[in-house]
Amino acid sequence: MSLPPLDSLPAPTPTPASVATSVTTSVPAPALAPDPAPAPAPAPAPGDSPCATLRSTTHPPSTTRLTSLTRLVLALLPLLLIGTWAAVDWRALRDGVTRLGAADPWWLLAGVFFTLLGWVAAACVRQGALPERLPPGLLLASQFAAGAANHVLPASIGAHAVTLRFLQGRGIPLARATASLALYSLAKPVAKMPVLILFLVAFEDTLQLGGLAPDRWTLLLAAGSVTLGLATASLLLAVVRPLRRPAVDFLRTALTDVRILHTRPSRVLALWGGSAATPLLQGSVIASVGFSLGLPLSWAQVVFALLIASTAVGAVPAPGGIGPVDAALVFTMVALGAPMGLSTATVIGYRVLTVWIPLLPGTLVLSALVHRKVL
C-alpha cells in the first residue's frame, strides 16, 4: 500500500492556543531597564579612619552627641561631689592640716608610703578574686580611682561600682564580675579574724583589754543581729520566687570561681595575703601619724585598736567608714591609755593623709578613666 505524497495532505487548522504561542514567540520581549547605580558612599576626610566613618554612618549625630555629653557629665560629677563635701566638712580638713603642719615630717612620709602600699594590696585582692589576669597598671589605677569614689557613697558602693565597670570593660561577664566583688567583700573580714586572734595571743601583755572586753549583753546583741540578718535573707529567698533563680545562678558562679581560684597558688596568695595585709597597712598609717604627733601607744596597740574598731562598727554604712569607725577608733585608743586630744588629732590626721590628700588626684584619675572609656 502506497502513501499519498506530503504535498497533497490538507494543512492543519490553527487552534487559538497555537496562535497565541506563535504570536508570543514572534513578538520580541521589551528590553528591561538597567537598575540604577547605587549612590557612592561619601569619601572619608583626610584625617578620618575607616572605623570613624563606620561609626558616623551607623550612629546618628544626635546619639553621638548625647553619649559624649553623658560621659562629660560622668567625668565632672566626681569633682562636683568632692567640692560639695569639702564645703560641708571644711572644719575637719582645716584642723587636720593644721595638726599635720606641726607633726614630724619623716613619720608622715612613712604614713604616705604605707598608704600607697594599701592601694597595691587592694589591687592584689581584686586580682586574687578573679581567675582572669588583669592588666596591672590599669588595675592599680582603677583602685586608686575607686578609693576616691569610695569616700562619696556609703558601704563601699562607689568602689564596687568603679571596679564593676572596670571588670566589664575587660570583658568579664556581669555575673562573674559580681561574684568577684562578693568574694572580695567576704575575704577581707574573714582574713581579719585570724589577724585579730594573732594579736590577742602575741601581744596579750601589752594590750589592756579590761575596758575593751564586751559584756554578755553586747555579745548577745551582736549574735542576734547576725542571726536576724541570715534569717531575713533566707526568708526572702524562700518567699520571693523571682529572687530564687538569680540567687542560685549567682551562688553557682561564685562557687565555681572560688574552686578554680583555690587551685592556683598565686591567686590564693593575692586574695588572702592581700586581705590580711590590708588592716596591718591601715594600722601602720595610723601609727605613723600618731608617732608624728607624739601618741603614747605602740604599733601593736594602734593596729589592735583599728582591728577592734573596724570589727565592731565596720558594717555601719558610711562613706569610706568615716564617722562610726573614727569614733570607735578614738574610743579604743583612749581605752588603751592615749589622751583624748591626741587620739582625735591622730584620727583626723589619718583621714587627711588617706582621704583628703589623695582625693583630688584620685578624682582626676577617675575622670580620666571615664573619658578614655576604661570605665
Tab-separated table of N, CA and C in Angstrom, residues 3-12:
chain	number	residue	atom	x	y	z
A	3	LEU	N	1.622	5.330	0.284
A	3	LEU	CA	1.125	6.514	0.995
A	3	LEU	C	1.038	7.684	0.044
A	4	PRO	N	0.099	8.597	0.309
A	4	PRO	CA	-0.011	9.786	-0.557
A	4	PRO	C	1.139	10.730	-0.280
A	5	PRO	N	1.491	11.482	-1.253
A	5	PRO	CA	2.588	12.454	-1.043
A	5	PRO	C	2.199	13.523	-0.024
A	6	LEU	N	3.236	14.078	0.610
A	6	LEU	CA	3.006	15.064	1.654
A	6	LEU	C	2.377	16.334	1.121
A	7	ASP	N	2.702	16.700	-0.072
A	7	ASP	CA	2.162	17.951	-0.599
A	7	ASP	C	0.648	17.884	-0.782
A	8	SER	N	0.124	16.646	-0.951
A	8	SER	CA	-1.304	16.507	-1.201
A	8	SER	C	-2.140	16.492	0.070
A	9	LEU	N	-1.483	16.405	1.264
A	9	LEU	CA	-2.233	16.379	2.527
A	9	LEU	C	-2.767	17.763	2.849
A	10	PRO	N	-3.970	17.837	3.491
A	10	PRO	CA	-4.526	19.166	3.839
A	10	PRO	C	-3.776	19.802	5.006
A	11	ALA	N	-3.658	21.089	4.975
A	11	ALA	CA	-2.956	21.832	6.055
A	11	ALA	C	-3.788	21.800	7.322
A	12	PRO	N	-3.159	21.665	8.511
A	12	PRO	CA	-3.918	21.614	9.776
A	12	PRO	C	-4.542	22.972	10.101
